[in-house]
Tab-separated table of C-alpha atoms in Angstrom:
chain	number	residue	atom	x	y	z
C	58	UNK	CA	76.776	-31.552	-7.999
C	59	UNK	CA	77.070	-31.285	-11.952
C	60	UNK	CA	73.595	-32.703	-13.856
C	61	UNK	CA	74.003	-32.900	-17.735
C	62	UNK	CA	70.589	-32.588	-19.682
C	63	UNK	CA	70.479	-33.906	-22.862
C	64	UNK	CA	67.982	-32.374	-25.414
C	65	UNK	CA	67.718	-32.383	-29.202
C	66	UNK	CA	65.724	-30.377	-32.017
C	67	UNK	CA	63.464	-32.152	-33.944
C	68	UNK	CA	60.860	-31.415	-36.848
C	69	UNK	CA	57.351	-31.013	-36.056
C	70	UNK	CA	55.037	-34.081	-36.440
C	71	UNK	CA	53.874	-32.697	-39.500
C	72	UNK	CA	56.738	-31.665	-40.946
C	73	UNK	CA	59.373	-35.021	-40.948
C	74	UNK	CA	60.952	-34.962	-44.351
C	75	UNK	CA	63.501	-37.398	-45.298
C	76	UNK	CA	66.583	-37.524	-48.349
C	77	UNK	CA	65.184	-40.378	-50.284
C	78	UNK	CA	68.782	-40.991	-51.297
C	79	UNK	CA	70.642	-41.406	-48.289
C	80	UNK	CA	67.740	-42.441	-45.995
C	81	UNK	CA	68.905	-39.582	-43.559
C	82	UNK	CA	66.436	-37.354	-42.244
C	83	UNK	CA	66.242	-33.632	-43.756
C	84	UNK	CA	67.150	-31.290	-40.726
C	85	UNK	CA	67.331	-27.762	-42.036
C	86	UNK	CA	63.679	-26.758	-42.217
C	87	UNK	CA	62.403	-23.884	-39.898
C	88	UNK	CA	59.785	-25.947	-38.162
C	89	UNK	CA	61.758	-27.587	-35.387
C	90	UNK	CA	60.509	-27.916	-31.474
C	91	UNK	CA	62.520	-29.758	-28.449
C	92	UNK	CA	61.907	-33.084	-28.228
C	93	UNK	CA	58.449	-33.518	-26.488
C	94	UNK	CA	60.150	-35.633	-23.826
C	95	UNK	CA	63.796	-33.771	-23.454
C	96	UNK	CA	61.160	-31.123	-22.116
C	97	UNK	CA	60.356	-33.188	-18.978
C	98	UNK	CA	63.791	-33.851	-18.636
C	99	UNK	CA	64.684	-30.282	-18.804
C	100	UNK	CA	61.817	-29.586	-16.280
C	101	UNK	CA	62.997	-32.590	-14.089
C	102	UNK	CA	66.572	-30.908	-14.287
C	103	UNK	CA	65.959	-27.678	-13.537
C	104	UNK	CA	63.446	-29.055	-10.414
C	105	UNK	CA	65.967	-30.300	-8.801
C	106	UNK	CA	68.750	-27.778	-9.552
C	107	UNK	CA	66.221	-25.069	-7.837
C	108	UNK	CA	65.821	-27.080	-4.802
C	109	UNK	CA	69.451	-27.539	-3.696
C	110	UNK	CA	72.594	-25.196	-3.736
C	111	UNK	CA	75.411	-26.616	-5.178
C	112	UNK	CA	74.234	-28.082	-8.878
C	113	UNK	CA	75.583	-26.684	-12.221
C	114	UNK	CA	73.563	-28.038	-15.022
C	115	UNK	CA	74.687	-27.917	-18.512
C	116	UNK	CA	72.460	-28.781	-21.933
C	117	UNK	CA	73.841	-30.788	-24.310
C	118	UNK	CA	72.922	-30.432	-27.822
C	119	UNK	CA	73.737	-32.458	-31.042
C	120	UNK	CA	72.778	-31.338	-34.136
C	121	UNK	CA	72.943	-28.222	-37.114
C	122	UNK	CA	73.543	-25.055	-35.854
C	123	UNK	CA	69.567	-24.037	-35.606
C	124	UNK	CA	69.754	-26.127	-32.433
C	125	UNK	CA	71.665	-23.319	-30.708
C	126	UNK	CA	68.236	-22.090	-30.238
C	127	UNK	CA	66.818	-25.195	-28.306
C	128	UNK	CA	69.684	-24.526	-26.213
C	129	UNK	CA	69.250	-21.060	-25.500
C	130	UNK	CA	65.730	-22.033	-24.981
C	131	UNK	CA	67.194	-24.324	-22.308
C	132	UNK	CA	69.246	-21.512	-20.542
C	133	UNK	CA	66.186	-19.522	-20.405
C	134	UNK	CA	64.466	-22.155	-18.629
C	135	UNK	CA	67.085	-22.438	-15.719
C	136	UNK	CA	69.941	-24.630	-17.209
C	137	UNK	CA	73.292	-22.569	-16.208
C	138	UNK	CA	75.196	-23.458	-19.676
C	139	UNK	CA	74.646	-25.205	-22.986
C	140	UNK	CA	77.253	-26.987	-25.469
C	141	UNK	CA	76.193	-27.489	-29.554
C	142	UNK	CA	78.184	-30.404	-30.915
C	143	UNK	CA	78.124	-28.949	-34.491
C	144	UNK	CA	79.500	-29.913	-38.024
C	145	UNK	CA	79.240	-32.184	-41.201
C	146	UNK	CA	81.373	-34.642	-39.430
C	147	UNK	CA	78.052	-35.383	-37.340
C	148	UNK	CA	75.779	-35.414	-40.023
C	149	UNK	CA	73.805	-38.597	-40.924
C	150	UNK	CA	75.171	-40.545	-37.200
C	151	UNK	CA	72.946	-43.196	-36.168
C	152	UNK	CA	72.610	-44.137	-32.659
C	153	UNK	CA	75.527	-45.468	-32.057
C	154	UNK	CA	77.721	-42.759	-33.432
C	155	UNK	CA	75.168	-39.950	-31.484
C	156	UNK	CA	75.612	-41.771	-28.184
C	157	UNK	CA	79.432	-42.215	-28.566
C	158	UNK	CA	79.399	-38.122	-29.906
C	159	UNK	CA	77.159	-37.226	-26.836
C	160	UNK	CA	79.120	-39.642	-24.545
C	161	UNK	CA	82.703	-37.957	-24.839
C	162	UNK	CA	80.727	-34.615	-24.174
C	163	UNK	CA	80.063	-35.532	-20.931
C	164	UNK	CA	83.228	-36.951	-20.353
C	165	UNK	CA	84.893	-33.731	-21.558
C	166	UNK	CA	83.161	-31.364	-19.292
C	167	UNK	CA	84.237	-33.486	-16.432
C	168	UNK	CA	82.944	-35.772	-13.401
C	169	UNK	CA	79.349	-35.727	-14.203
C	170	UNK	CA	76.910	-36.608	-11.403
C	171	UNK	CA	73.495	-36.942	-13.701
C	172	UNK	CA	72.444	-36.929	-16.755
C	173	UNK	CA	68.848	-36.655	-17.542
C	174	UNK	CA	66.907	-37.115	-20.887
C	175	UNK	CA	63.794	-37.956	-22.327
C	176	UNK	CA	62.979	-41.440	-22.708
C	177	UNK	CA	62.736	-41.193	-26.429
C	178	UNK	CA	62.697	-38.942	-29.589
C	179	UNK	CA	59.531	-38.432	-31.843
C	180	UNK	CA	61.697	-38.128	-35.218
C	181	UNK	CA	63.192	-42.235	-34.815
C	182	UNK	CA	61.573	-43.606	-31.500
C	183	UNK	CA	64.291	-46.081	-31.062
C	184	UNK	CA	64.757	-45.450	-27.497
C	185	UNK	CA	68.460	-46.314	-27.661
C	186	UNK	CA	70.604	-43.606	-27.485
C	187	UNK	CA	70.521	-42.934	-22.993
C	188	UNK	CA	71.404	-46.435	-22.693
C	189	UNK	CA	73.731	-46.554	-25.312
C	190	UNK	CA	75.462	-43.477	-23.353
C	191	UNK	CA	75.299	-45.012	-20.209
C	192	UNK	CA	77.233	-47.781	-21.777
C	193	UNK	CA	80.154	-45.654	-23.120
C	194	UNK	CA	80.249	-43.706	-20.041
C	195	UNK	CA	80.171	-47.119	-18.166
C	196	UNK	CA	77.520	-46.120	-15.639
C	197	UNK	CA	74.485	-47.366	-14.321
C	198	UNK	CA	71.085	-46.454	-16.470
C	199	UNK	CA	67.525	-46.256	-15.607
C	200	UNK	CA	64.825	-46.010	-17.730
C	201	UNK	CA	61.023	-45.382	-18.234
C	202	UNK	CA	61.450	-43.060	-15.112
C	203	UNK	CA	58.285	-41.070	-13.881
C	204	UNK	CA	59.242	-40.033	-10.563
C	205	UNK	CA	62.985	-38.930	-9.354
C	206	UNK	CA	64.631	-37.760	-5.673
C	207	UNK	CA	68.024	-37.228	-5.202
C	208	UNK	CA	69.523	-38.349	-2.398
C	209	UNK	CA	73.039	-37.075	-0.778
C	210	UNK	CA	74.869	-40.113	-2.831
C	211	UNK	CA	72.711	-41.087	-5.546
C	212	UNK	CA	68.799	-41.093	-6.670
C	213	UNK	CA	65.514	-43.124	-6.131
C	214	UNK	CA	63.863	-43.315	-9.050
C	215	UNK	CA	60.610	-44.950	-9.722
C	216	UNK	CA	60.355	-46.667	-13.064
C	217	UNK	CA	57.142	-47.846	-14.814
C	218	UNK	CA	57.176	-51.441	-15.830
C	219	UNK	CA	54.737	-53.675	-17.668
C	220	UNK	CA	52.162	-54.349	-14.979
C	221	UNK	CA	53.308	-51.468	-12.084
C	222	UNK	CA	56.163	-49.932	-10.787
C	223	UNK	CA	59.990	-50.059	-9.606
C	224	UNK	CA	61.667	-48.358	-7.043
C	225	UNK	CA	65.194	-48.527	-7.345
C	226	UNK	CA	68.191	-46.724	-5.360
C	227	UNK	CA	71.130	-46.146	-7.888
C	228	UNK	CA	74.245	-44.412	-6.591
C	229	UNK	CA	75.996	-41.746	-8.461
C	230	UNK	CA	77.051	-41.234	-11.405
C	231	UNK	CA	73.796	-42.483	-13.254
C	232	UNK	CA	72.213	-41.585	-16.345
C	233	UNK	CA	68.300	-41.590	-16.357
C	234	UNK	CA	65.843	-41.342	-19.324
C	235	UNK	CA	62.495	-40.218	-18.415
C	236	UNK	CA	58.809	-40.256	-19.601
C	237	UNK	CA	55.938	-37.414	-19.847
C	238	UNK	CA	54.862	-38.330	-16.399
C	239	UNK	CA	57.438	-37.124	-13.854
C	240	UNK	CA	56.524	-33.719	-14.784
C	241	UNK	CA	54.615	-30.577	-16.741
C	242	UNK	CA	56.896	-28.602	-18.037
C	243	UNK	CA	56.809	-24.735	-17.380
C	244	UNK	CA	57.678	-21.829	-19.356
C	245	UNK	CA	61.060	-19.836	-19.391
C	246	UNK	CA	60.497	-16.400	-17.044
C	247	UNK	CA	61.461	-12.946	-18.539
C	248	UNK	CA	65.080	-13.264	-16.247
C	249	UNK	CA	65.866	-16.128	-18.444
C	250	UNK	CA	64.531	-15.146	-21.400
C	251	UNK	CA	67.625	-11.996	-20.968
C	252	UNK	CA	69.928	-14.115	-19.596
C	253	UNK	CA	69.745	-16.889	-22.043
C	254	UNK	CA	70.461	-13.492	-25.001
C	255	UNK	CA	73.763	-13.171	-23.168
C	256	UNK	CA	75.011	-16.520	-22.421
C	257	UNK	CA	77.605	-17.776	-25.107
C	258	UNK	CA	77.527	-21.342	-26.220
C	259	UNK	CA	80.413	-22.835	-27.664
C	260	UNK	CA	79.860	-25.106	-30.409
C	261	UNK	CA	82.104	-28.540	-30.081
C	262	UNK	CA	83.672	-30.575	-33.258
C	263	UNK	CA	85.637	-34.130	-33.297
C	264	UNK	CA	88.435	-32.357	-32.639
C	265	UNK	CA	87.032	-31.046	-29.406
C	266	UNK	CA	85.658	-34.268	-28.217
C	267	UNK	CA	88.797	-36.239	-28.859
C	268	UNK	CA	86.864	-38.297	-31.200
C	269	UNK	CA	87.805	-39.654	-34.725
C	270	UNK	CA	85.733	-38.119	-37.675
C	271	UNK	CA	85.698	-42.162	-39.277
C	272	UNK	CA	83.165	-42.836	-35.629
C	273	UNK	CA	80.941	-40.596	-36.303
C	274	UNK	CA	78.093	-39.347	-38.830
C	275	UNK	CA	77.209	-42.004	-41.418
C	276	UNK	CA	80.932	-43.111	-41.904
C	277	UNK	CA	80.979	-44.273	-38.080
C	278	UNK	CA	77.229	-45.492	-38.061
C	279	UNK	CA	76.642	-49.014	-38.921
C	280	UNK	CA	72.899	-49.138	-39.112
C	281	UNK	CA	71.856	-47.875	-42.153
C	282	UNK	CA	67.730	-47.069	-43.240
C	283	UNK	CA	67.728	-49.148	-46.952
C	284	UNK	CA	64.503	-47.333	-48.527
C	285	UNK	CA	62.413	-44.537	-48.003
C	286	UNK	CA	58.644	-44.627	-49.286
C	287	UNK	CA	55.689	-43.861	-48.872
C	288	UNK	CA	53.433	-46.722	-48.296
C	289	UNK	CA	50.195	-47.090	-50.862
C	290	UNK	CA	47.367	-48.394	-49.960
C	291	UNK	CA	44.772	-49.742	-52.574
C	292	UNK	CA	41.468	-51.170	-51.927
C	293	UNK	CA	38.736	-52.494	-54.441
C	294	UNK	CA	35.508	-50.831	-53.110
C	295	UNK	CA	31.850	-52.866	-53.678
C	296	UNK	CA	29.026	-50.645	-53.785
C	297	UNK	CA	25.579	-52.245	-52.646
C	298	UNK	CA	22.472	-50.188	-52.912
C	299	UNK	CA	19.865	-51.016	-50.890
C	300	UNK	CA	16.650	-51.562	-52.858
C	301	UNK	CA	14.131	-52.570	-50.037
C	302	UNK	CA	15.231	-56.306	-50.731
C	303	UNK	CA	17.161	-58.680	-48.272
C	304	UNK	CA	19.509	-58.866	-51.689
C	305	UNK	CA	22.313	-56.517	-50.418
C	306	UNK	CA	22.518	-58.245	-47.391
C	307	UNK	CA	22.705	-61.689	-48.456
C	308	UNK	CA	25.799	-60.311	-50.772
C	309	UNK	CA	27.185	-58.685	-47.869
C	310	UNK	CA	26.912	-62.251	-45.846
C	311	UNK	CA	28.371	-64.226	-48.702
C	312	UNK	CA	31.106	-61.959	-49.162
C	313	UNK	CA	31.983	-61.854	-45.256
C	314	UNK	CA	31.858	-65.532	-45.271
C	315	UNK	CA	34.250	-65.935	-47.679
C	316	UNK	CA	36.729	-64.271	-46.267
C	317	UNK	CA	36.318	-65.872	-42.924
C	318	UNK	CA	34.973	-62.821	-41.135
C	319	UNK	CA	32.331	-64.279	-40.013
């Protein structure tokens, strides 16, 4: 059984900087983490890949080379390999372009049972780019996923939905994307910690994936982010002091009741 988790590097919460230029965000700073929710579908991943005998997982990366260490980070936590798709041609891709990038991945390292990855990122929150894959893989996709078992010819997921839950039986291949409740994830152990030192990761261009450098980055993206600012906000302040009169609060009254407020 081959599982494929997908995980990506992003800035801290604190530290999201974007080129006010190009509208692209600024990925070269030292603060970076895995995406909060590519850790529960790391977790999930490794879960199930320690309960049976015959699954090779691989991590899939996309991004500058500092996110070789999110994939070491992912050896170290029990995934078997990792693959960095790496270079300028990647730079500035939108969605689209990511999910067609991270789709020929898969499709490169051959049939591909699951893929697994967190519902969403924290540095765009668009939510788009596991379905998107699905779609170029032409698979099945389930998402908002809090609960997965793996059955001998696909999975049963359990989904959360506006109002309650879905179970759903989905046979293989299938990509799922999942949210911070199927799991807590763990910490690497010291055996993974020294074998993820040793493991080599190749790094993967267009020219690896069989993909033309005009479909990806921000040549191949057709959503583009028009302005970058910083919103102001400006609000006339009116000081009452209260001078043992009902004065203030008749103010305060009439001013509410001008607006409607009251």
């Amino acid at each position: 059984m081959n599982i494929v988790v997908l995980i990506k590097q992003v800035p801290g919460t604190d530290n999201v900087k974007m080129d006010p230029e190009t509208g692209v965000m600024i990925r070269s700073g030292k603060d970076t983490i895995i995406n909060p929710l590519d850790e529960n579908a790391l977790a999930e991943a490794v879960r199930i890949k320690n309960s049976r005998d015959d699954v090779k997982l691989t991590a899939i990366s996309m991004g500058p080379e500092s996110a070789m260490k999110a994939l070491k980070e992912a050896v170290a936590m029990g995934a078997d390999a990792g693959v960095l798709l790496s270079g300028r041609a990647f730079a500035g891709s939108d969605t689209i372009a990511t999910a067609k990038a991270l789709a020929a991945a898969i499709k490169k390292l051959g049939p591909v049972d699951l893929v697994i990855c967190g519902e969403r990122a924290t540095d765009g929150e668009t939510g788009q780019t596991g379905a998107m894959i699905a779609n170029n893989l032409d698979i099945p996709v389930q998402t908002y996923v809090s609960a997965l078992e793996v059955k001998e010819d696909g999975v049963v997921v359990k989904r959360t939905v506006e109002g309650g839950f879905e179970r759903v039986e989905v046979p293989f291949p299938v990509l799922v994307t999942v949210n911070k409740d199927i799991n807590e994830p763990g910490f690497p152990t010291l055996n993974g910690k020294l074998r993820a030192k040793q493991v080599t990761i190749p790094v993967w261009g267009p020219e690896e994936l069989g993909v033309d450098k005009s479909e990806l980055g921000l040549g191949g993206s057709p959503t583009r982010v028009v302005k970058v600012f910083s919103p102001k906000l400006s609000r006339d302040t009116i000081m009452k002091k209260a001078d043992g009169s009902t004065k203030p609060v008749d103010e305060l009254i009439k001013f509410l009741t001008e607006k409607e407020a009251l």
